[in-house]
PDB file of C-alpha atoms in Angstrom:
ATOM      1  CA  MET H 293     -19.016  47.126 -65.798  1.00 51.00           C
ATOM      2  CA  SER H 294     -16.523  50.237 -64.723  1.00 47.00           C
ATOM      3  CA  TYR H 295     -12.904  50.260 -65.692  1.00 45.00           C
ATOM      4  CA  ARG H 296     -12.039  49.786 -61.717  1.00 47.00           C
ATOM      5  CA  GLN H 297     -14.044  46.836 -61.570  1.00 47.00           C
ATOM      6  CA  GLU H 298     -12.853  45.204 -64.685  1.00 46.00           C
ATOM      7  CA  HIS H 299      -9.105  46.319 -63.925  1.00 46.00           C
ATOM      8  CA  ILE H 300      -9.280  44.571 -60.539  1.00 45.00           C
ATOM      9  CA  GLY H 301     -11.301  41.486 -62.266  1.00 47.00           C
ATOM     10  CA  TRP H 302      -8.125  40.836 -64.684  1.00 45.00           C
ATOM     11  CA  LYS H 303      -5.768  41.058 -61.940  1.00 46.00           C
ATOM     12  CA  TYR H 304      -7.354  38.413 -59.771  1.00 45.00           C
ATOM     13  CA  TYR H 305      -7.409  36.033 -63.360  1.00 46.00           C
ATOM     14  CA  ASP H 306      -3.680  37.092 -63.876  1.00 51.00           C
ATOM     15  CA  PHE H 307      -2.790  36.135 -60.232  1.00 46.00           C
ATOM     16  CA  ARG H 308      -4.784  32.686 -60.501  1.00 50.00           C
ATOM     17  CA  GLU H 309      -2.849  31.918 -64.024  1.00 52.00           C
ATOM     18  CA  LYS H 310       0.468  32.916 -62.289  1.00 51.00           C
ATOM     19  CA  HIS H 311      -0.130  30.481 -59.343  1.00 49.00           C
ATOM     20  CA  ALA H 312      -1.308  27.739 -61.206  1.00 48.00           C
ATOM     21  CA  LYS H 313       1.830  27.776 -63.710  1.00 48.00           C
ATOM     22  CA  MET H 314       4.122  27.407 -60.230  1.00 47.00           C
ATOM     23  CA  ILE H 315       2.392  24.753 -59.069  1.00 44.00           C
ATOM     24  CA  HIS H 316       2.467  22.954 -62.372  1.00 46.00           C
ATOM     25  CA  MET H 317       6.093  24.127 -62.470  1.00 47.00           C
ATOM     26  CA  ASN H 318       6.794  22.675 -58.921  1.00 47.00           C
ATOM     27  CA  ARG H 319       5.141  19.103 -59.844  1.00 47.00           C
ATOM     28  CA  THR H 320       7.066  18.479 -62.880  1.00 47.00           C
ATOM     29  CA  SER H 321      10.346  20.071 -61.382  1.00 47.00           C
ATOM     30  CA  LEU H 322      10.527  17.539 -58.408  1.00 47.00           C
ATOM     31  CA  PRO H 323      12.243  14.457 -58.976  1.00 50.00           C
ATOM     32  CA  SER H 324       9.849  11.340 -58.514  1.00 51.00           C
ATOM     33  CA  VAL H 325      10.519   9.463 -55.318  1.00 50.00           C
ATOM     34  CA  SER H 326      10.014   5.835 -55.543  1.00 53.00           C
ATOM     35  CA  PRO H 327       9.979   3.714 -52.106  1.00 50.00           C
ATOM     36  CA  PRO H 328      12.803   1.572 -51.443  1.00 53.00           C
ATOM     37  CA  LYS H 329      13.198  -1.750 -52.912  1.00 51.00           C
ATOM     38  CA  GLU H 330      12.636  -3.880 -49.834  1.00 50.00           C
ATOM     39  CA  TRP H 331       9.061  -2.164 -48.934  1.00 47.00           C
ATOM     40  CA  VAL H 332       8.140  -3.629 -52.488  1.00 46.00           C
ATOM     41  CA  ASP H 333       9.269  -6.763 -52.015  1.00 53.00           C
ATOM     42  CA  VAL H 334       6.116  -8.228 -49.958  1.00 53.00           C
ATOM     43  CA  PRO H 335       7.463 -11.752 -49.876  1.00 57.00           C
ATOM     44  CA  CYS H 336      10.721 -10.500 -48.157  1.00 56.00           C
ATOM     45  CA  MET H 337       8.511  -8.446 -46.040  1.00 59.00           C
ATOM     46  CA  LYS H 338       5.882 -11.632 -45.152  1.00 59.00           C
ATOM     47  CA  LEU H 339       9.231 -13.666 -44.456  1.00 59.00           C
ATOM     48  CA  VAL H 340      10.450 -11.340 -42.020  1.00 55.00           C
ATOM     49  CA  LEU H 341       7.101 -11.023 -40.334  1.00 62.00           C
ATOM     50  CA  PHE H 342       7.070 -14.733 -39.884  1.00 62.00           C
ATOM     51  CA  LEU H 343      10.360 -14.978 -38.138  1.00 60.00           C
ATOM     52  CA  ILE H 344       9.374 -12.456 -35.675  1.00 62.00           C
ATOM     53  CA  ALA H 345       6.396 -14.384 -34.801  1.00 61.00           C
ATOM     54  CA  THR H 346       7.999 -17.684 -34.504  1.00 58.00           C
ATOM     55  CA  LEU H 347      10.981 -16.184 -32.199  1.00 55.00           C
ATOM     56  CA  SER H 348       8.729 -14.391 -30.304  1.00 49.00           C
ATOM     57  CA  SER H 349       6.496 -17.276 -29.590  1.00 49.00           C
ATOM     58  CA  GLN H 350       9.445 -19.554 -28.409  1.00 48.00           C
ATOM     59  CA  VAL H 351      10.069 -17.039 -25.579  1.00 45.00           C
ATOM     60  CA  PRO H 352       9.331 -18.452 -22.514  1.00 43.00           C
ATOM     61  CA  THR H 353       6.392 -16.502 -20.525  1.00 40.00           C
ATOM     62  CA  GLN H 354       7.049 -15.326 -16.954  1.00 38.00           C
ATOM     63  CA  ALA H 355       5.767 -17.794 -14.432  1.00 44.00           C
ATOM     64  CA  ASP H 356       4.006 -16.641 -11.188  1.00 57.00           C
ATOM     65  CA  ASP H 357       6.305 -15.683  -8.950  1.00 79.00           C
ATOM     66  CA  GLY H 358       5.102 -18.348  -5.907  1.00 86.00           C
ATOM     67  CA  VAL H 359       6.219 -18.561  -2.534  1.00 92.00           C
ATOM     68  CA  VAL H 360       9.116 -21.189  -2.144  1.00 92.00           C
ATOM     69  CA  PHE H 361       8.318 -22.829   1.360  1.00 92.00           C
ATOM     70  CA  PRO H 362      11.913 -24.282   2.884  1.00 93.00           C
ATOM     71  CA  LYS H 363      11.857 -28.042   3.960  1.00 93.00           C
ATOM     72  CA  LYS H 364      12.294 -26.937   7.657  1.00 93.00           C
ATOM     73  CA  VAL H 365       9.135 -24.439   7.562  1.00 93.00           C
ATOM     74  CA  LYS H 366       7.191 -27.118   5.867  1.00 92.00           C
ATOM     75  CA  ALA H 367       8.299 -29.810   8.544  1.00 92.00           C
ATOM     76  CA  ILE H 368       6.680 -27.077  11.214  1.00 91.00           C
ATOM     77  CA  LEU H 369       3.710 -26.644   9.732  1.00 90.00           C
ATOM     78  CA  GLU H 370       3.216 -30.163   8.945  1.00 89.00           C
ATOM     79  CA  THR H 371       4.162 -31.684  12.350  1.00 88.00           C
ATOM     80  CA  ARG H 372       2.533 -28.461  14.504  1.00 87.00           C
ATOM     81  CA  CYS H 373      -0.633 -27.040  12.406  1.00 88.00           C
ATOM     82  CA  VAL H 374      -2.127 -29.614   9.866  1.00 85.00           C
ATOM     83  CA  ASP H 375      -3.476 -31.645  12.325  1.00 83.00           C
ATOM     84  CA  CYS H 376      -6.017 -28.716  13.025  1.00 87.00           C
ATOM     85  CA  HIS H 377      -5.923 -27.004   9.527  1.00 89.00           C
ATOM     86  CA  GLY H 378      -5.624 -29.881   7.180  1.00 84.00           C
ATOM     87  CA  ARG H 379      -7.832 -31.184   4.543  1.00 83.00           C
ATOM     88  CA  ASP H 380     -10.315 -33.134   7.162  1.00 84.00           C
ATOM     89  CA  THR H 381     -10.451 -30.218   9.493  1.00 81.00           C
ATOM     90  CA  SER H 382      -9.661 -26.801   8.000  1.00 77.00           C
ATOM     91  CA  GLU H 383     -10.613 -25.172  11.312  1.00 86.00           C
ATOM     92  CA  ALA H 384     -11.716 -21.220  10.806  1.00 82.00           C
ATOM     93  CA  ASN H 385     -12.021 -22.395   6.914  1.00 84.00           C
ATOM     94  CA  VAL H 386      -7.694 -22.149   6.947  1.00 89.00           C
ATOM     95  CA  ARG H 387      -5.954 -25.081   5.167  1.00 88.00           C
ATOM     96  CA  LEU H 388      -2.014 -24.999   5.645  1.00 89.00           C
ATOM     97  CA  ASP H 389      -1.433 -28.536   3.800  1.00 88.00           C
ATOM     98  CA  ASN H 390      -2.051 -27.209   0.236  1.00 90.00           C
ATOM     99  CA  LEU H 391      -0.065 -24.076   0.557  1.00 90.00           C
ATOM    100  CA  GLU H 392       2.347 -24.676  -2.614  1.00 89.00           C
ATOM    101  CA  GLN H 393      -0.815 -25.136  -4.748  1.00 89.00           C
ATOM    102  CA  LEU H 394      -2.230 -21.702  -4.562  1.00 91.00           C
ATOM    103  CA  ASN H 395      -1.507 -18.817  -6.361  1.00 93.00           C
ATOM    104  CA  THR H 396       0.609 -16.132  -5.002  1.00 93.00           C
ATOM    105  CA  ALA H 397      -1.716 -13.734  -3.569  1.00 93.00           C
ATOM    106  CA  ALA H 398      -3.657 -16.458  -1.755  1.00 92.00           C
ATOM    107  CA  GLN H 399      -0.319 -17.818  -0.433  1.00 93.00           C
ATOM    108  CA  LEU H 400       0.268 -14.219   0.817  1.00 94.00           C
ATOM    109  CA  GLU H 401      -2.849 -13.598   2.796  1.00 94.00           C
ATOM    110  CA  LEU H 402      -3.023 -16.444   4.110  1.00 93.00           C
ATOM    111  CA  LEU H 403       0.675 -16.079   5.442  1.00 94.00           C
ATOM    112  CA  ASN H 404      -0.181 -12.633   6.983  1.00 94.00           C
ATOM    113  CA  ARG H 405      -2.853 -14.249   8.738  1.00 93.00           C
ATOM    114  CA  VAL H 406      -0.664 -17.073  10.421  1.00 93.00           C
ATOM    115  CA  GLN H 407       1.782 -14.025  11.158  1.00 94.00           C
ATOM    116  CA  ASP H 408      -1.151 -12.541  13.054  1.00 92.00           C
ATOM    117  CA  GLN H 409      -1.547 -15.523  15.081  1.00 91.00           C
ATOM    118  CA  LEU H 410       1.742 -16.075  15.824  1.00 90.00           C
ATOM    119  CA  PHE H 411       2.607 -12.927  16.801  1.00 90.00           C
ATOM    120  CA  PHE H 412       0.053 -12.045  19.087  1.00 87.00           C
ATOM    121  CA  GLY H 413      -0.112 -15.646  20.930  1.00 85.00           C
ATOM    122  CA  LEU H 414      -3.445 -16.635  19.456  1.00 85.00           C
ATOM    123  CA  MET H 415      -2.163 -20.000  17.824  1.00 84.00           C
ATOM    124  CA  PRO H 416      -1.718 -22.569  18.472  1.00 82.00           C
ATOM    125  CA  PRO H 417      -4.303 -22.960  21.472  1.00 81.00           C
ATOM    126  CA  LYS H 418      -3.036 -23.841  24.862  1.00 79.00           C
ATOM    127  CA  GLU H 419      -4.455 -27.644  24.581  1.00 80.00           C
ATOM    128  CA  ALA H 420      -2.736 -28.327  21.322  1.00 80.00           C
ATOM    129  CA  GLU H 421       1.393 -28.891  21.223  1.00 81.00           C
ATOM    130  CA  ALA H 422       3.033 -25.561  20.707  1.00 81.00           C
ATOM    131  CA  PRO H 423       6.063 -25.425  18.996  1.00 85.00           C
ATOM    132  CA  ASP H 424       9.171 -24.904  20.739  1.00 88.00           C
ATOM    133  CA  GLU H 425      11.180 -21.286  21.038  1.00 86.00           C
ATOM    134  CA  MET H 426      13.339 -22.311  18.148  1.00 91.00           C
ATOM    135  CA  GLU H 427      10.683 -23.645  15.619  1.00 92.00           C
ATOM    136  CA  ARG H 428       8.596 -20.363  16.773  1.00 90.00           C
ATOM    137  CA  ALA H 429      11.351 -18.242  15.905  1.00 91.00           C
ATOM    138  CA  LEU H 430      12.301 -19.936  12.896  1.00 94.00           C
ATOM    139  CA  LEU H 431       8.731 -19.975  11.651  1.00 94.00           C
ATOM    140  CA  SER H 432       8.449 -16.082  12.245  1.00 93.00           C
ATOM    141  CA  ASN H 433      11.237 -14.923  11.129  1.00 94.00           C
ATOM    142  CA  TRP H 434      10.766 -16.606   7.994  1.00 95.00           C
ATOM    143  CA  LEU H 435       7.602 -14.993   7.458  1.00 95.00           C
ATOM    144  CA  ARG H 436       8.519 -11.510   8.620  1.00 94.00           C
ATOM    145  CA  ASN H 437      11.456 -11.854   5.838  1.00 94.00           C
ATOM    146  CA  GLU H 438       9.247 -13.391   3.262  1.00 94.00           C
ATOM    147  CA  LEU H 439       6.134 -10.908   3.362  1.00 95.00           C
ATOM    148  CA  ARG H 440       8.693  -7.896   3.956  1.00 92.00           C
ATOM    149  CA  ASN H 441      10.852  -8.981   0.911  1.00 93.00           C
ATOM    150  CA  ARG H 442       7.348  -9.044  -1.310  1.00 93.00           C
ATOM    151  CA  ASN H 443       5.984  -5.516   0.308  1.00 92.00           C
ATOM    152  CA  ALA H 444       3.127  -7.554   1.719  1.00 92.00           C
ATOM    153  CA  SER H 445       3.466  -7.518   5.521  1.00 93.00           C
ATOM    154  CA  LYS H 446       0.117  -6.399   7.024  1.00 92.00           C
ATOM    155  CA  LEU H 447       1.575  -6.863  10.543  1.00 92.00           C
ATOM    156  CA  ASP H 448       4.128  -4.220   9.877  1.00 88.00           C
ATOM    157  CA  GLU H 449       1.290  -1.640   8.808  1.00 85.00           C
ATOM    158  CA  LYS H 450      -0.810  -2.494  11.737  1.00 86.00           C
ATOM    159  CA  LEU H 451       1.921  -2.098  14.555  1.00 83.00           C
ATOM    160  CA  ARG H 452       2.477   1.879  12.781  1.00 76.00           C
ATOM    161  CA  GLU H 453      -1.010   2.407  13.935  1.00 74.00           C
ATOM    162  CA  PRO H 454      -1.777   4.167  17.737  1.00 65.00           C
ATOM    163  CA  ALA H 455      -3.635   1.659  19.032  1.00 72.00           C
ATOM    164  CA  PHE H 456      -0.826  -1.008  18.743  1.00 75.00           C
ATOM    165  CA  GLY H 457       1.965   1.228  19.897  1.00 65.00           C
ATOM    166  CA  ASN H 458       4.544   0.071  22.188  1.00 65.00           C
ATOM    167  CA  TYR H 459       3.244  -3.384  21.964  1.00 75.00           C
ATOM    168  CA  VAL H 460       5.332  -5.613  24.320  1.00 75.00           C
ATOM    169  CA  ASP H 461       4.996  -9.039  25.100  1.00 78.00           C
ATOM    170  CA  HIS H 462       3.794  -9.616  28.944  1.00 79.00           C
ATOM    171  CA  VAL H 463       5.620 -13.156  29.069  1.00 79.00           C
ATOM    172  CA  LYS H 464       8.558 -11.884  27.576  1.00 78.00           C
ATOM    173  CA  LEU H 465       8.554  -8.661  29.809  1.00 78.00           C
ATOM    174  CA  PHE H 466       8.718 -10.038  32.944  1.00 84.00           C
ATOM    175  CA  ASP H 467      10.659 -13.697  32.283  1.00 85.00           C
ATOM    176  CA  GLY H 468      13.845 -12.150  32.013  1.00 82.00           C
ATOM    177  CA  SER H 469      14.675 -13.538  28.438  1.00 80.00           C
ATOM    178  CA  THR H 470      14.501 -10.257  26.767  1.00 76.00           C
ATOM    179  CA  THR H 471      18.105  -8.469  27.737  1.00 81.00           C
ATOM    180  CA  GLU H 472      17.892  -5.624  25.008  1.00 78.00           C
ATOM    181  CA  LYS H 473      17.395  -2.082  25.633  1.00 75.00           C
ATOM    182  CA  PRO H 474      14.117  -0.912  24.877  1.00 67.00           C
ATOM    183  CA  PHE H 475      13.125   1.531  22.406  1.00 62.00           C
ATOM    184  CA  THR H 476      10.168   3.773  20.947  1.00 57.00           C
ATOM    185  CA  PRO H 477       9.978   4.816  17.638  1.00 52.00           C
ATOM    186  CA  ALA H 478       8.932   8.204  17.318  1.00 48.00           C
ATOM    187  CA  ARG H 479       5.270   8.355  17.018  1.00 46.00           C
ATOM    188  CA  ARG H 480       2.568  11.101  17.205  1.00 46.00           C
ATOM    189  CA  TRP H 481       0.000  10.574  19.862  1.00 50.00           C
ATOM    190  CA  LEU H 482      -2.840  12.652  20.268  1.00 56.00           C
ATOM    191  CA  VAL H 483      -5.134  13.044  23.537  1.00 62.00           C
ATOM    192  CA  SER H 484      -8.915  12.474  24.409  1.00 67.00           C
ATOM    193  CA  PRO H 485     -10.880  15.549  25.154  1.00 72.00           C
ATOM    194  CA  GLN H 486     -10.960  14.694  29.133  1.00 73.00           C
ATOM    195  CA  ILE H 487      -7.113  14.068  29.143  1.00 74.00           C
ATOM    196  CA  PHE H 488      -6.570  17.605  27.198  1.00 78.00           C
ATOM    197  CA  HIS H 489      -8.858  19.498  29.759  1.00 77.00           C
ATOM    198  CA  GLU H 490      -7.096  17.987  32.657  1.00 78.00           C
ATOM    199  CA  ARG H 491      -3.822  19.263  31.358  1.00 80.00           C
ATOM    200  CA  VAL H 492      -5.050  22.632  31.011  1.00 82.00           C
ATOM    201  CA  ASN H 493      -6.244  22.540  34.692  1.00 79.00           C
ATOM    202  CA  ALA H 494      -2.751  21.265  35.560  1.00 81.00           C
ATOM    203  CA  VAL H 495      -1.393  23.874  33.571  1.00 82.00           C
ATOM    204  CA  PHE H 496      -2.864  26.639  36.058  1.00 79.00           C
ATOM    205  CA  LYS H 497      -2.182  24.308  39.027  1.00 79.00           C
ATOM    206  CA  LEU H 498      -5.849  24.022  39.812  1.00 76.00           C
ATOM    207  CA  THR H 499      -7.139  21.779  42.417  1.00 75.00           C
ATOM    208  CA  GLY H 500     -10.319  20.890  44.299  1.00 75.00           C
ATOM    209  CA  ARG H 501     -13.158  23.471  43.418  1.00 74.00           C
ATOM    210  CA  SER H 502     -10.913  25.617  42.057  1.00 73.00           C
ATOM    211  CA  ARG H 503     -10.821  23.268  38.853  1.00 74.00           C
ATOM    212  CA  GLN H 504     -13.224  24.602  36.104  1.00 74.00           C
ATOM    213  CA  ARG H 505     -14.995  22.152  33.438  1.00 70.00           C
ATOM    214  CA  SER H 506     -14.211  25.019  30.638  1.00 72.00           C
ATOM    215  CA  PHE H 507     -11.794  27.714  30.228  1.00 76.00           C
ATOM    216  CA  TYR H 508     -12.820  30.875  28.411  1.00 79.00           C
ATOM    217  CA  GLY H 509     -10.219  31.584  25.578  1.00 80.00           C
ATOM    218  CA  VAL H 510      -9.319  27.695  25.609  1.00 84.00           C
ATOM    219  CA  THR H 511     -10.646  25.508  22.460  1.00 83.00           C
ATOM    220  CA  ASN H 512     -10.467  21.819  22.637  1.00 80.00           C
ATOM    221  CA  PRO H 513      -8.974  20.544  19.763  1.00 79.00           C
ATOM    222  CA  ILE H 514      -9.978  16.965  20.285  1.00 72.00           C
ATOM    223  CA  VAL H 515     -13.418  16.334  19.287  1.00 69.00           C
ATOM    224  CA  LEU H 516     -14.791  12.852  19.707  1.00 62.00           C
ATOM    225  CA  PRO H 517     -18.507  11.700  19.926  1.00 58.00           C
ATOM    226  CA  GLU H 518     -19.866  11.711  23.149  1.00 56.00           C
ATOM    227  CA  HIS H 519     -21.853   8.448  23.326  1.00 55.00           C
ATOM    228  CA  SER H 520     -20.599   5.308  24.897  1.00 53.00           C
ATOM    229  CA  GLY H 521     -17.783   3.316  23.951  1.00 51.00           C
ATOM    230  CA  VAL H 522     -16.295   5.633  21.193  1.00 49.00           C
ATOM    231  CA  ARG H 523     -15.411   8.670  23.847  1.00 46.00           C
ATOM    232  CA  TYR H 524     -12.044   7.223  24.824  1.00 46.00           C
ATOM    233  CA  TYR H 525      -9.871   5.933  21.342  1.00 48.00           C
ATOM    234  CA  ASP H 526      -6.921   6.901  19.782  1.00 50.00           C
ATOM    235  CA  THR H 527      -7.259   9.907  17.170  1.00 52.00           C
ATOM    236  CA  THR H 528      -4.849   8.899  14.329  1.00 54.00           C
ATOM    237  CA  ALA H 529      -4.794  12.004  12.289  1.00 61.00           C
ATOM    238  CA  LEU H 530      -3.459  15.833  12.613  1.00 63.00           C
ATOM    239  CA  ASP H 531      -4.337  18.614  10.434  1.00 71.00           C
ATOM    240  CA  GLY H 532      -3.967  22.176   9.847  1.00 76.00           C
ATOM    241  CA  GLY H 533      -7.166  22.886  12.124  1.00 78.00           C
ATOM    242  CA  HIS H 534      -5.566  21.085  15.067  1.00 78.00           C
ATOM    243  CA  LEU H 535      -2.622  23.205  14.673  1.00 83.00           C
ATOM    244  CA  LEU H 536      -4.352  26.609  14.516  1.00 87.00           C
ATOM    245  CA  ILE H 537      -6.537  25.567  17.587  1.00 87.00           C
ATOM    246  CA  MET H 538      -3.267  25.089  19.690  1.00 85.00           C
ATOM    247  CA  LEU H 539      -1.378  27.862  18.991  1.00 89.00           C
ATOM    248  CA  ASN H 540      -4.530  29.985  19.933  1.00 89.00           C
ATOM    249  CA  ASN H 541      -4.721  28.352  23.231  1.00 87.00           C
ATOM    250  CA  ALA H 542      -0.911  28.783  23.718  1.00 89.00           C
ATOM    251  CA  ARG H 543      -1.191  32.288  23.193  1.00 90.00           C
ATOM    252  CA  TRP H 544      -4.308  32.768  25.584  1.00 89.00           C
ATOM    253  CA  ILE H 545      -2.744  30.608  28.127  1.00 88.00           C
ATOM    254  CA  SER H 546       0.832  32.281  27.899  1.00 90.00           C
ATOM    255  CA  GLN H 547      -0.908  35.826  28.170  1.00 89.00           C
ATOM    256  CA  LYS H 548      -3.048  34.561  31.350  1.00 85.00           C
ATOM    257  CA  GLN H 549       0.471  32.976  32.930  1.00 86.00           C
ATOM    258  CA  ILE H 550       2.260  36.404  32.185  1.00 90.00           C
ATOM    259  CA  PHE H 551      -0.785  38.822  33.485  1.00 86.00           C
ATOM    260  CA  ALA H 552      -0.701  36.714  36.521  1.00 83.00           C
ATOM    261  CA  ALA H 553       2.789  36.721  37.353  1.00 86.00           C
ATOM    262  CA  THR H 554       3.283  40.615  37.003  1.00 89.00           C
ATOM    263  CA  HIS H 555       0.150  41.941  38.533  1.00 82.00           C
TER     264      HIS H 555
END
């Protein structure tokens, strides 16, 4: 072994000895820390846990927040609806005599169906004895408020769709009972490919044989299937592709109009 190797070896040994002594000093010099007495007192801890469990078991659990039916609403359902939608008949598999026995989800599902039938005038049928205006208004208002308060009205969602835009009860439209000024909620409408094409012809004021089936530079942004029964319906979504096509169409049409006006 060379002197250099031996010297390095002793240095390493000396370092290990000093390090071991430092560890021993730190261990012996630190004060011992005992756990708190209450941690060691196991019977006391068991007693605390027992009390917590006992008190927790006595806390009442939250009951199912079922629908509460006012007396007047129950009276209307019993006199106008239960004959056809009761235990013995249950037409269309709908029972309205046991609403209070159902869970909340089933109640809301059934109330949504009733609201739809009332709103669109599908129930009661013409041959049945219909509720008078006061009864219909009371039941309709209660259904609307109850479902909206629970954020569960499917009719509200349906009326936001373009297919139900500007829905009007034709009877009330012409019988003079509606005296309030009409209004239209803000909606975004898209047209069919055929209507868009006619609008482009109208922009250039083309009539007769001059009307064209297509225009160079103009792309129809409304693309619908061509088979029967699908061509004419509401397109419910706008996206970036529609916007880019419409901007390019507007640019081309404006350039065409400016050229025609200046030459």
